Short mmCIF file of C-alpha atoms and ligand atoms in Angstrom, two decimals:
data_model
loop_
_atom_site.label_atom_id
_atom_site.label_comp_id
_atom_site.label_asym_id
_atom_site.label_seq_id
_atom_site.Cartn_x
_atom_site.Cartn_y
_atom_site.Cartn_z
CA MET A 13 27.85 137.86 181.60
CA THR A 14 28.45 135.32 179.03
CA THR A 15 26.04 135.85 176.22
CA CYS A 16 24.29 132.85 174.38
CA GLY A 17 21.15 132.41 172.44
CA PRO A 18 17.73 131.64 173.81
CA HIS A 19 18.12 127.98 172.92
CA VAL A 20 17.03 125.77 176.15
CA ASP A 21 17.74 122.13 176.25
CA HIS A 22 15.92 120.50 179.13
CA ASN A 23 18.20 117.71 179.15
CA LEU A 24 20.92 120.08 180.14
CA LYS A 25 18.73 121.45 182.85
CA ARG A 26 18.09 117.99 184.33
CA LYS A 27 21.94 117.18 184.14
CA ARG A 28 22.80 120.31 186.01
CA LYS A 29 21.96 118.53 189.26
CA ARG A 30 25.41 117.28 188.72
CA PRO A 31 28.31 119.97 188.88
CA LEU A 32 29.09 121.09 185.47
CA THR A 33 32.83 121.48 185.48
CA ILE A 34 35.10 119.05 183.40
CA VAL A 35 34.99 119.70 179.64
CA LEU A 36 36.69 117.33 177.11
CA ALA A 37 37.75 119.80 174.43
CA LEU A 38 38.94 119.00 170.97
CA GLU A 39 40.81 121.32 168.57
CA THR A 40 41.45 120.58 164.77
CA SER A 41 40.90 123.80 162.99
CA CYS A 42 44.16 123.61 161.35
CA ASP A 43 47.44 121.55 161.40
CA GLU A 44 47.53 120.73 165.19
CA THR A 45 45.52 117.86 166.59
CA ALA A 46 44.63 118.74 170.09
CA VAL A 47 42.62 117.27 173.00
CA ALA A 48 42.31 118.53 176.61
CA LEU A 49 40.34 117.81 179.74
CA VAL A 50 39.86 121.24 181.54
CA ASN A 51 38.20 121.68 184.96
CA SER A 52 36.57 125.27 184.72
CA ARG A 53 35.82 125.36 188.52
CA ALA A 54 39.41 124.40 189.73
CA PRO A 55 41.45 126.95 191.31
CA TYR A 56 43.77 129.12 188.91
CA GLY A 57 46.79 127.15 187.68
CA GLN A 58 44.94 123.95 188.23
CA GLN A 59 42.22 123.78 185.55
CA VAL A 60 44.22 121.75 182.89
CA LEU A 61 44.03 118.20 183.83
CA ALA A 62 45.32 117.02 180.44
CA SER A 63 46.67 118.59 177.39
CA GLN A 64 47.77 116.61 174.41
CA VAL A 65 48.87 118.33 171.21
CA ALA A 66 50.07 116.46 168.25
CA SER A 67 51.88 118.72 165.64
CA GLN A 68 51.37 117.88 162.00
CA VAL A 69 54.44 119.90 161.09
CA ALA A 70 56.41 116.93 159.76
CA SER A 71 53.63 115.98 157.40
CA HIS A 72 53.12 119.53 155.94
CA ALA A 73 56.77 120.76 155.91
CA PRO A 74 57.68 118.93 152.48
CA TYR A 75 54.90 121.24 150.90
CA GLY A 76 55.96 124.45 152.54
CA GLY A 77 52.43 125.08 154.08
CA VAL A 78 49.32 123.49 155.45
CA VAL A 79 47.73 121.04 152.84
CA PRO A 80 44.04 121.07 153.92
CA GLU A 81 43.11 117.50 152.93
CA LEU A 82 46.29 116.13 154.43
CA ALA A 83 45.38 117.99 157.78
CA ALA A 84 41.84 116.61 157.87
CA ARG A 85 43.26 113.00 157.21
CA ARG A 86 45.82 113.23 159.91
CA HIS A 87 43.21 114.62 162.29
CA VAL A 88 41.19 111.35 161.69
CA GLU A 89 44.23 109.25 162.35
CA LEU A 90 45.45 111.15 165.53
CA LEU A 91 42.24 112.18 167.42
CA PRO A 92 41.11 108.73 168.91
CA HIS A 93 44.62 108.10 170.38
CA LEU A 94 44.95 111.54 171.85
CA VAL A 95 41.62 111.24 173.48
CA ASP A 96 42.74 107.96 175.25
CA GLN A 97 46.02 109.66 176.22
CA ALA A 98 44.07 112.65 177.53
CA PHE A 99 42.02 110.45 179.94
CA GLY A 100 45.19 108.51 180.87
CA GLU A 101 46.93 111.75 181.71
CA ALA A 102 43.99 113.25 183.82
CA GLY A 103 43.34 109.81 185.37
CA ILE A 104 39.58 110.31 185.10
CA GLY A 105 36.79 108.38 183.24
CA TRP A 106 33.77 109.50 181.23
CA ASP A 107 31.65 109.59 184.37
CA GLU A 108 33.58 112.67 185.50
CA VAL A 109 33.15 114.55 182.24
CA SER A 110 30.30 117.26 182.22
CA ALA A 111 30.50 118.27 178.60
CA VAL A 112 32.23 117.83 175.15
CA ALA A 113 33.53 120.79 173.13
CA ALA A 114 34.99 121.18 169.72
CA THR A 115 36.15 124.02 167.66
CA ALA A 116 33.61 124.87 164.85
CA THR A 117 34.89 128.01 163.25
CA PRO A 118 37.08 129.67 161.93
CA GLY A 119 39.48 127.08 160.22
CA LEU A 120 39.96 124.72 157.44
CA VAL A 121 36.53 123.14 156.81
CA GLY A 122 37.57 119.50 156.35
CA ALA A 123 39.90 119.67 159.34
CA LEU A 124 37.01 121.30 161.48
CA LEU A 125 34.56 118.81 160.53
CA VAL A 126 36.60 115.73 161.82
CA GLY A 127 36.88 117.43 165.67
CA LEU A 128 33.16 118.45 165.53
CA THR A 129 31.91 115.26 164.23
CA THR A 130 34.09 113.36 166.70
CA GLY A 131 32.95 115.53 169.52
CA LYS A 132 29.22 115.45 168.70
CA THR A 133 29.41 111.56 168.38
CA MET A 134 31.18 111.08 171.73
CA ALA A 135 28.80 113.71 173.46
CA LEU A 136 25.81 111.68 172.07
CA LEU A 137 27.21 108.41 172.98
CA HIS A 138 28.09 109.34 176.61
CA GLY A 139 24.86 111.46 177.16
CA LYS A 140 26.82 114.76 177.59
CA PRO A 141 25.98 118.44 176.32
CA PHE A 142 27.93 119.49 173.43
CA LEU A 143 29.52 123.07 172.84
CA ALA A 144 30.92 124.23 169.48
CA VAL A 145 33.46 126.75 170.18
CA HIS A 146 34.86 129.92 168.09
CA HIS A 147 38.55 129.34 167.89
CA LEU A 148 39.49 133.04 168.61
CA GLU A 149 37.29 132.82 171.72
CA GLY A 150 39.63 129.94 172.52
CA HIS A 151 42.76 132.00 171.99
CA LEU A 152 41.26 134.77 174.16
CA CYS A 153 40.68 132.27 176.80
CA SER A 154 44.44 131.32 176.80
CA ALA A 155 45.11 134.30 178.84
CA GLN A 156 43.27 132.58 181.68
CA LEU A 157 45.96 129.69 181.69
CA THR A 158 48.89 131.75 183.31
CA GLY A 159 48.47 130.17 186.74
CA GLY A 160 47.38 133.48 188.22
CA PRO A 161 43.82 135.22 188.34
CA PRO A 162 42.31 135.76 184.92
CA PRO A 163 42.45 139.23 183.59
CA GLU A 164 39.49 141.45 184.74
CA PRO A 165 37.26 143.14 182.03
CA PRO A 166 37.51 145.54 180.41
CA PHE A 167 40.66 144.86 178.44
CA LEU A 168 42.06 145.09 175.10
CA VAL A 169 43.41 141.86 173.54
CA LEU A 170 45.90 141.71 170.71
CA LEU A 171 45.34 138.34 168.95
CA VAL A 172 48.12 137.46 166.75
CA SER A 173 48.07 134.10 164.86
CA GLY A 174 48.70 132.55 161.56
CA GLY A 175 45.28 133.66 160.37
CA HIS A 176 44.24 136.66 162.34
CA THR A 177 45.74 139.92 163.55
CA GLN A 178 43.15 141.80 165.58
CA LEU A 179 42.74 144.26 168.51
CA VAL A 180 39.65 143.35 170.29
CA ARG A 181 38.15 145.18 173.32
CA VAL A 182 36.59 142.68 175.72
CA ASP A 183 33.98 144.22 178.12
CA GLY A 184 32.93 140.81 179.75
CA PRO A 185 32.98 137.09 178.60
CA GLY A 186 31.65 136.82 175.13
CA VAL A 187 31.18 140.75 174.82
CA TYR A 188 33.75 141.61 172.06
CA GLN A 189 34.34 144.86 170.00
CA LEU A 190 36.71 144.86 167.16
CA CYS A 191 39.05 147.92 167.26
CA GLY A 192 41.61 147.12 164.60
CA ALA A 193 42.81 144.29 162.34
CA THR A 194 44.95 143.78 159.45
CA VAL A 195 43.92 144.77 155.98
CA ASP A 196 45.87 141.96 154.27
CA ASP A 197 48.19 139.14 155.79
CA ALA A 198 48.21 138.22 159.44
CA ALA A 199 51.36 138.55 161.41
CA GLY A 200 51.96 134.93 161.54
CA GLU A 201 51.43 134.55 157.82
CA ALA A 202 53.99 137.29 157.32
CA PHE A 203 56.47 135.20 159.37
CA ASP A 204 55.58 132.10 157.35
CA LYS A 205 55.94 133.98 154.10
CA VAL A 206 59.43 135.81 154.85
CA ALA A 207 60.76 132.60 156.45
CA ARG A 208 60.05 130.99 152.95
CA LEU A 209 61.85 133.86 151.24
CA LEU A 210 64.78 133.44 153.50
CA GLY A 211 64.86 129.58 152.91
CA LEU A 212 64.03 128.85 156.40
CA GLY A 213 61.32 126.39 156.00
CA TYR A 214 57.86 126.01 157.70
CA PRO A 215 56.45 126.90 160.09
CA GLY A 216 58.22 130.40 159.67
CA GLY A 217 57.54 131.98 163.10
CA PRO A 218 59.85 129.75 165.22
CA ALA A 219 62.38 129.32 162.34
CA ILE A 220 62.76 133.16 161.91
CA GLU A 221 63.03 133.44 165.89
CA ALA A 222 66.01 130.90 165.73
CA ALA A 223 67.73 132.58 162.74
CA ALA A 224 67.35 136.05 164.21
CA GLY A 225 69.27 135.06 167.40
CA GLY A 226 72.66 136.44 166.50
CA GLY A 227 71.42 139.14 163.87
CA ASP A 228 71.58 142.99 163.93
CA PRO A 229 67.78 144.03 164.16
CA GLN A 230 68.85 147.61 163.07
CA ARG A 231 70.75 146.50 159.76
CA PHE A 232 67.65 146.75 157.61
CA ALA A 233 65.04 149.58 157.94
CA PHE A 234 61.83 147.70 156.74
CA PRO A 235 58.66 149.82 156.42
CA GLN A 236 55.96 149.83 159.34
CA GLY A 237 52.93 149.09 157.09
CA ARG A 238 50.88 152.11 157.79
CA VAL A 239 47.36 151.95 156.46
CA SER A 240 46.20 155.25 154.78
CA ARG A 241 42.89 156.82 156.11
CA THR A 242 40.35 158.19 153.71
CA GLY A 243 40.62 162.04 154.05
CA GLY A 244 44.26 161.88 155.06
CA GLY A 245 46.47 160.47 157.74
CA TYR A 246 46.75 156.86 158.89
CA GLU A 247 44.38 154.37 160.39
CA PRO A 248 45.95 154.23 163.90
CA TYR A 249 45.00 150.57 164.85
CA ALA A 250 45.10 148.90 161.55
CA PHE A 251 47.97 146.64 160.36
CA SER A 252 49.34 145.72 157.02
CA PHE A 253 52.15 143.11 156.43
CA SER A 254 52.02 142.32 152.63
CA GLY A 255 54.02 145.48 151.83
CA LEU A 256 56.56 144.42 154.55
CA LYS A 257 56.88 141.02 152.85
CA THR A 258 57.50 142.54 149.47
CA ALA A 259 60.26 144.94 151.01
CA VAL A 260 62.16 141.99 152.32
CA LEU A 261 61.84 140.20 148.92
CA ARG A 262 63.15 143.48 147.08
CA CYS A 263 65.93 143.77 149.73
CA ILE A 264 66.93 140.01 149.06
CA GLU A 265 66.79 140.53 145.30
CA GLY A 266 69.12 143.67 145.70
CA LEU A 267 71.54 141.68 147.80
CA GLN A 268 71.64 138.94 145.27
CA ARG A 269 72.25 141.06 142.36
CA GLN A 270 75.21 142.30 144.16
CA GLY A 271 76.39 138.72 144.53
CA GLU A 272 76.48 138.89 148.40
CA PRO A 273 75.80 135.93 150.58
CA LEU A 274 72.38 136.56 152.14
CA PRO A 275 72.80 138.07 155.72
CA VAL A 276 69.97 135.77 157.00
CA ALA A 277 70.34 136.50 160.63
CA ASP A 278 70.23 140.12 159.98
CA LEU A 279 67.23 140.15 157.83
CA ALA A 280 65.31 137.90 160.15
CA ALA A 281 66.20 140.15 163.11
CA SER A 282 65.35 143.30 161.20
CA PHE A 283 61.92 141.76 160.11
CA GLU A 284 61.09 140.48 163.57
CA SER A 285 62.07 143.75 165.03
CA ILE A 286 59.82 145.77 162.95
CA VAL A 287 56.88 143.37 163.43
CA ALA A 288 57.40 143.57 167.32
CA THR A 289 57.53 147.28 167.23
CA VAL A 290 54.45 147.81 164.97
CA LEU A 291 52.40 145.31 167.03
CA SER A 292 53.43 146.69 170.43
CA SER A 293 53.10 150.32 169.65
CA ARG A 294 49.71 150.24 167.99
CA SER A 295 48.24 147.89 170.62
CA VAL A 296 49.38 150.11 173.52
CA ARG A 297 48.11 153.32 171.64
CA CYS A 298 44.70 151.49 171.17
CA ALA A 299 44.48 150.43 174.73
CA LEU A 300 45.27 154.13 175.83
CA ASP A 301 42.83 155.58 173.55
CA GLN A 302 40.27 153.19 174.65
CA GLY A 303 40.80 154.20 178.25
CA LEU A 304 41.91 150.46 179.11
CA SER A 305 44.54 149.74 181.52
CA ARG A 306 45.10 146.08 180.71
CA LEU A 307 46.50 144.55 177.58
CA VAL A 308 46.16 140.80 176.87
CA VAL A 309 48.29 139.21 174.21
CA VAL A 310 47.37 135.79 172.56
CA GLY A 311 47.97 133.45 169.60
CA GLY A 312 50.97 131.69 167.90
CA VAL A 313 53.00 134.87 167.35
CA ALA A 314 52.71 135.75 171.12
CA ALA A 315 55.27 133.03 171.55
CA ASN A 316 57.90 135.37 169.85
CA HIS A 317 60.27 136.57 172.45
CA ARG A 318 61.27 139.80 170.72
CA LEU A 319 57.57 140.73 170.51
CA ARG A 320 57.08 139.93 174.25
CA GLN A 321 59.94 141.99 175.17
CA ALA A 322 58.77 144.86 173.02
CA LEU A 323 55.18 144.70 174.76
CA GLU A 324 56.75 144.48 178.23
CA GLN A 325 58.71 147.65 177.55
CA ARG A 326 55.97 149.65 176.09
CA CYS A 327 53.45 148.55 178.64
CA ARG A 328 55.98 149.42 181.46
CA GLU A 329 56.48 152.87 179.84
CA GLU A 330 52.75 153.67 179.82
CA GLY A 331 51.77 151.92 183.13
CA LEU A 332 49.58 149.30 181.38
CA THR A 333 49.06 145.94 183.09
CA LEU A 334 50.16 143.25 180.52
CA VAL A 335 48.90 139.66 180.53
CA MET A 336 50.50 137.32 177.89
CA ALA A 337 49.27 133.67 177.13
CA PRO A 338 51.84 131.22 178.65
CA LEU A 339 54.27 129.99 175.86
CA ALA A 340 52.67 126.57 176.10
CA PHE A 341 49.22 127.97 175.25
CA CYS A 342 50.05 130.60 172.50
CA GLY A 343 49.80 128.22 169.54
CA ASP A 344 46.82 126.02 168.93
CA ASN A 345 45.84 123.80 171.68
CA ALA A 346 42.62 122.34 173.21
CA ALA A 347 42.99 123.68 176.74
CA MET A 348 41.99 127.07 175.61
CA ILE A 349 38.86 125.52 173.89
CA GLY A 350 37.91 123.81 177.13
CA VAL A 351 38.10 127.07 179.07
CA ALA A 352 36.07 128.87 176.46
CA ALA A 353 33.61 126.06 176.54
CA GLY A 354 33.48 125.89 180.40
CA GLN A 355 32.82 129.67 180.50
CA ARG A 356 29.78 129.37 178.07
CA LEU A 357 28.55 126.21 180.05
CA ALA A 358 28.62 128.04 183.18
CA SER A 359 26.11 130.48 181.66
CA GLY A 360 23.74 127.70 180.68
CA CYS A 361 24.89 127.53 176.91
CA GLN A 362 24.99 124.39 174.75
CA SER A 363 24.93 123.90 170.97
CA PRO A 364 22.28 122.41 169.10
CA TRP A 365 23.00 119.06 167.62
CA THR A 366 22.47 120.43 164.12
CA ILE A 367 25.33 122.80 164.32
CA GLY A 368 28.04 122.42 161.46
CA VAL A 369 31.43 124.18 160.73
CA SER A 370 32.40 127.28 158.95
CA PRO A 371 35.74 128.76 157.44
CA ARG A 372 34.84 132.04 159.13
CA LEU A 373 32.46 133.72 161.67
CA PRO A 374 33.20 137.14 163.21
CA LEU A 375 34.19 136.80 166.95
CA HIS A 376 31.39 139.15 168.22
CA GLU A 377 29.08 136.59 166.64
CA ALA A 378 30.34 133.72 168.64
CA GLY A 379 27.22 133.59 171.03
CA SER A 380 25.07 132.45 167.89
CA LEU A 381 26.95 129.02 168.38
CA TYR A 382 24.57 128.38 171.21
CA GLY A 383 21.32 129.61 169.98
CA PRO A 384 18.31 127.56 168.56
CA HIS A 385 19.24 128.54 165.01
CA PRO A 386 22.96 128.02 164.40
CA PRO A 387 24.59 130.15 161.75
CA PHE A 388 25.85 126.93 159.92
O1 KG4 B 419 47.61 130.45 166.86
P1 KG4 B 419 48.43 129.68 165.82
O2 KG4 B 419 49.13 128.38 166.47
O3 KG4 B 419 47.53 129.07 164.82
C1 KG4 B 419 46.60 129.92 164.13
O4 KG4 B 419 45.45 129.93 164.67
O5 KG4 B 419 46.75 130.32 162.85
O6 KG4 B 419 49.46 130.48 165.12
C2 KG4 B 419 50.42 129.92 164.07
C3 KG4 B 419 51.17 131.08 163.56
C4 KG4 B 419 52.16 130.50 162.58
O7 KG4 B 419 52.16 131.48 161.57
C5 KG4 B 419 53.54 130.56 163.17
O8 KG4 B 419 54.65 130.80 162.11
C6 KG4 B 419 53.30 131.64 164.14
O9 KG4 B 419 52.23 131.51 164.75
N1 KG4 B 419 54.37 131.52 165.23
C7 KG4 B 419 55.38 132.37 165.60
C8 KG4 B 419 56.06 131.90 166.51
N2 KG4 B 419 55.54 130.54 166.80
C9 KG4 B 419 54.63 130.36 165.98
N3 KG4 B 419 55.55 133.55 165.01
C10 KG4 B 419 56.66 134.25 165.50
N4 KG4 B 419 57.45 133.82 166.40
C11 KG4 B 419 57.18 132.57 166.98
N5 KG4 B 419 58.03 132.20 167.94
ZN1 ZN B 420 44.71 129.55 166.39
#
C-alpha cells in the first residue's frame, strides 16, 4: 500500500465522487523543463497522454555544467508554453484533470520553486488537489512506462542519475529501503566529469557513449572503485567513482607527457566499460543477497547502451528478471512524476498548500510530503 501522512482534506473527499485519474505533472528539479498529462487508470502503455520535455542543454553548455540561476530563469520562460503544448498534445481540457503535481525535492532550490509554485497556483485556480512529488520516487515509477505490466514488488532498483547512485529495495509503493549508494560522486556525475577531461563537452553521458562507439573497452584497466569496510574487506553494495575519475585524469596526463595524441575513443570505451561492469555486478549481487528475483533500472545513466547490455547479460546468467526504464523516460521527464503522483493520489494522498521545496530528502521519507506537517 502507498503510505502517506494522516493529513485529511475534506475537499479532496468531496471531489472523489469524480474519478481521480488524470494528473498534470511538472518537473523542474534541474535543467529539463517538463510537463506531462498522465492517466493513472489507463491500461499499460496508454497512461502517457502528453509528455513535453524542453532541454536546457544549449543554455548551460557554454558553462560546462548546470548554472542554477539560469536553470530557474529558463523554467520560468518555458513552463507556460509547455503546459499549453501538453494540453494540445493530449487533446483534453482542465475539466478532465484530476490533480496537479510538481517535483518538490531533491534538486536545485530555485529550479524546484518555479515548478512547485506554478503547480500550486494552477491547482488553486482550477480547484484541484496538489501533490508534491519526490524526484527519485518519480524515477522509480519510470519503470512503469515500459508498455508492459509494472514490476511486482518486492524488487531491487538500481537508480543511476546525475545526482544519485543508489540500490533501493522496494517492498510496495512508497516502501523503500536503501541497500547501497555511492560514497562520493554519482555515476552520471562521473560521466560528466570524465567527458570534460576528454574535451567532450556537456552533458557527458551521451557524449562519452558517442565517443566510445569505435573504441577498445579493454585498452585501459581502470579501477573498480571498491569501498573498504571497517574491520576488513569491502562494502559489497557501495560505489565510489571519484577515484575512477582521478585514474582517467592520471592516464590522460601520462599519455600527454609521452606526447601521444589522446586515444579518446579507447579512453571513453574503457571508462564506460568499467562503470557498466561495476554497476551491473554489484546490483545483481545485491538482488541475489536480498533474495529478490527482479531488478529494475532507472535514471539518466540507464540510457547507456553498454550498461544495458551488461545488465542484460548478468541478469540472464543469474536468472533475474530485468526491467529497464524505456530510453525516452530514463532522463528527467514529467511523465514519471505524474505516475508517482497518480499512485499517491489513488491512496488518498495530497500535499498541504504550505509545502515548500528542499535540495534533499531521503527517498524513504517521501510519504512525509503528504502529511499535515510537511518537512519543509
Ligand atoms: O536522471 P537525469 O536526467 O537527471 C538527474 O536526476 O540527475 O540524469 C542525468 C545524468 C547526467 O549525468 C548525464 O550525463 C547522464 O545522466 N546520462 C548518461 C547518458 N545519458 C544521460 N550517462 C551515460 N550514458 C548515457 N547515454
Ligand atoms: Zn533525475
